[in-house]
Amino acid sequence: MSFLSFLLGEKKKTASVAKERLQIILAHERSGRNAAEPDYLPALQRDLVAVISKYIQINPDDIKVQLERQDNLEVLEVKIELPDPK
């Protein structure tokens, strides 16, 4: 079956694709510039809104993405406020 999957192409799970993209973005930013706020954060926030909106209705303003740098440590913080279940 794995050979057949190789020939036909295996569809990856959305979460694993998103994780790979995020790792690539972070690796690129670490090796590239030393800007105070990377230019990919607004696009990342829009992508998160689009993905989460597939599953629940959410206000785009309820998702906050920010990157904090302290010495050699970078922390990507994502805050998502989910609506109350009714």
PDB file of C-alpha atoms in Angstrom:
ATOM      1  CA  MET A   1       0.000   0.000   0.000  1.00  0.00           C
ATOM      2  CA  SER A   2       2.843   2.439   0.716  1.00  0.00           C
ATOM      3  CA  PHE A   3       4.107   2.157  -2.865  1.00  0.00           C
ATOM      4  CA  LEU A   4       0.611   2.990  -4.125  1.00  0.00           C
ATOM      5  CA  SER A   5       0.460   5.966  -1.751  1.00  0.00           C
ATOM      6  CA  PHE A   6       3.837   7.097  -3.068  1.00  0.00           C
ATOM      7  CA  LEU A   7       2.658   6.947  -6.683  1.00  0.00           C
ATOM      8  CA  LEU A   8      -0.682   8.607  -6.104  1.00  0.00           C
ATOM      9  CA  GLY A   9       0.547  11.053  -3.527  1.00  0.00           C
ATOM     10  CA  GLU A  10      -0.612  10.930   0.035  1.00  0.00           C
ATOM     11  CA  LYS A  11      -2.763  13.771   1.323  1.00  0.00           C
ATOM     12  CA  LYS A  12      -1.218  15.211   4.477  1.00  0.00           C
ATOM     13  CA  LYS A  13      -3.262  16.207   7.490  1.00  0.00           C
ATOM     14  CA  THR A  14      -3.948  19.933   7.825  1.00  0.00           C
ATOM     15  CA  ALA A  15      -2.280  20.120  11.239  1.00  0.00           C
ATOM     16  CA  SER A  16       0.950  18.535  10.036  1.00  0.00           C
ATOM     17  CA  VAL A  17       1.095  20.830   7.002  1.00  0.00           C
ATOM     18  CA  ALA A  18       0.533  23.871   9.235  1.00  0.00           C
ATOM     19  CA  LYS A  19       3.230  22.680  11.633  1.00  0.00           C
ATOM     20  CA  GLU A  20       5.723  22.228   8.792  1.00  0.00           C
ATOM     21  CA  ARG A  21       4.949  25.696   7.415  1.00  0.00           C
ATOM     22  CA  LEU A  22       5.369  27.275  10.832  1.00  0.00           C
ATOM     23  CA  GLN A  23       8.714  25.536  11.340  1.00  0.00           C
ATOM     24  CA  ILE A  24       9.926  26.791   7.955  1.00  0.00           C
ATOM     25  CA  ILE A  25       8.804  30.340   8.715  1.00  0.00           C
ATOM     26  CA  LEU A  26      10.499  30.365  12.101  1.00  0.00           C
ATOM     27  CA  ALA A  27      13.721  28.881  10.734  1.00  0.00           C
ATOM     28  CA  HIS A  28      13.759  31.488   7.973  1.00  0.00           C
ATOM     29  CA  GLU A  29      13.217  34.345  10.396  1.00  0.00           C
ATOM     30  CA  ARG A  30      15.892  33.113  12.797  1.00  0.00           C
ATOM     31  CA  SER A  31      18.491  32.870  10.072  1.00  0.00           C
ATOM     32  CA  GLY A  32      17.469  36.017   8.229  1.00  0.00           C
ATOM     33  CA  ARG A  33      16.696  39.306   9.818  1.00  0.00           C
ATOM     34  CA  ASN A  34      16.680  40.635  13.332  1.00  0.00           C
ATOM     35  CA  ALA A  35      13.585  42.816  13.028  1.00  0.00           C
ATOM     36  CA  ALA A  36      11.540  43.856  16.036  1.00  0.00           C
ATOM     37  CA  GLU A  37       8.381  42.328  14.561  1.00  0.00           C
ATOM     38  CA  PRO A  38       8.633  39.872  11.668  1.00  0.00           C
ATOM     39  CA  ASP A  39       6.541  40.641   8.604  1.00  0.00           C
ATOM     40  CA  TYR A  40       4.986  37.162   8.517  1.00  0.00           C
ATOM     41  CA  LEU A  41       2.943  37.583  11.721  1.00  0.00           C
ATOM     42  CA  PRO A  42      -0.088  39.261  10.067  1.00  0.00           C
ATOM     43  CA  ALA A  43      -0.189  36.526   7.402  1.00  0.00           C
ATOM     44  CA  LEU A  44       0.143  33.858  10.082  1.00  0.00           C
ATOM     45  CA  GLN A  45      -2.757  35.428  11.972  1.00  0.00           C
ATOM     46  CA  ARG A  46      -4.930  35.458   8.809  1.00  0.00           C
ATOM     47  CA  ASP A  47      -4.085  31.793   8.144  1.00  0.00           C
ATOM     48  CA  LEU A  48      -5.024  30.845  11.700  1.00  0.00           C
ATOM     49  CA  VAL A  49      -8.353  32.661  11.388  1.00  0.00           C
ATOM     50  CA  ALA A  50      -9.064  30.859   8.100  1.00  0.00           C
ATOM     51  CA  VAL A  51      -8.267  27.415   9.522  1.00  0.00           C
ATOM     52  CA  ILE A  52     -10.161  27.884  12.779  1.00  0.00           C
ATOM     53  CA  SER A  53     -13.147  29.356  10.898  1.00  0.00           C
ATOM     54  CA  LYS A  54     -13.537  26.033   9.087  1.00  0.00           C
ATOM     55  CA  TYR A  55     -14.540  24.437  12.379  1.00  0.00           C
ATOM     56  CA  ILE A  56     -16.118  27.173  14.511  1.00  0.00           C
ATOM     57  CA  GLN A  57     -17.411  30.675  13.993  1.00  0.00           C
ATOM     58  CA  ILE A  58     -14.838  33.100  15.364  1.00  0.00           C
ATOM     59  CA  ASN A  59     -14.160  36.812  15.299  1.00  0.00           C
ATOM     60  CA  PRO A  60     -10.780  37.549  13.621  1.00  0.00           C
ATOM     61  CA  ASP A  61     -10.000  40.004  16.429  1.00  0.00           C
ATOM     62  CA  ASP A  62     -10.119  37.104  18.915  1.00  0.00           C
ATOM     63  CA  ILE A  63      -6.795  35.731  17.635  1.00  0.00           C
ATOM     64  CA  LYS A  64      -3.577  37.453  18.662  1.00  0.00           C
ATOM     65  CA  VAL A  65      -0.124  36.406  17.436  1.00  0.00           C
ATOM     66  CA  GLN A  66       3.091  37.892  18.738  1.00  0.00           C
ATOM     67  CA  LEU A  67       6.760  37.018  18.894  1.00  0.00           C
ATOM     68  CA  GLU A  68       8.834  37.860  21.942  1.00  0.00           C
ATOM     69  CA  ARG A  69      12.635  37.794  21.999  1.00  0.00           C
ATOM     70  CA  GLN A  70      14.718  37.539  25.154  1.00  0.00           C
ATOM     71  CA  ASP A  71      18.443  36.975  24.684  1.00  0.00           C
ATOM     72  CA  ASN A  72      18.723  33.888  22.431  1.00  0.00           C
ATOM     73  CA  LEU A  73      15.180  32.716  23.139  1.00  0.00           C
ATOM     74  CA  GLU A  74      12.201  33.376  20.881  1.00  0.00           C
ATOM     75  CA  VAL A  75       8.648  32.674  21.993  1.00  0.00           C
ATOM     76  CA  LEU A  76       5.772  32.625  19.526  1.00  0.00           C
ATOM     77  CA  GLU A  77       2.617  33.334  21.480  1.00  0.00           C
ATOM     78  CA  VAL A  78      -0.788  32.604  19.973  1.00  0.00           C
ATOM     79  CA  LYS A  79      -3.866  33.598  21.963  1.00  0.00           C
ATOM     80  CA  ILE A  80      -7.207  32.347  20.677  1.00  0.00           C
ATOM     81  CA  GLU A  81     -10.417  33.342  22.402  1.00  0.00           C
ATOM     82  CA  LEU A  82     -13.064  30.755  21.582  1.00  0.00           C
ATOM     83  CA  PRO A  83     -16.759  31.582  21.786  1.00  0.00           C
ATOM     84  CA  ASP A  84     -18.776  30.189  24.673  1.00  0.00           C
ATOM     85  CA  PRO A  85     -20.675  27.004  23.777  1.00  0.00           C
ATOM     86  CA  LYS A  86     -24.401  27.591  23.741  1.00  0.00           C
TER      87      LYS A  86
END
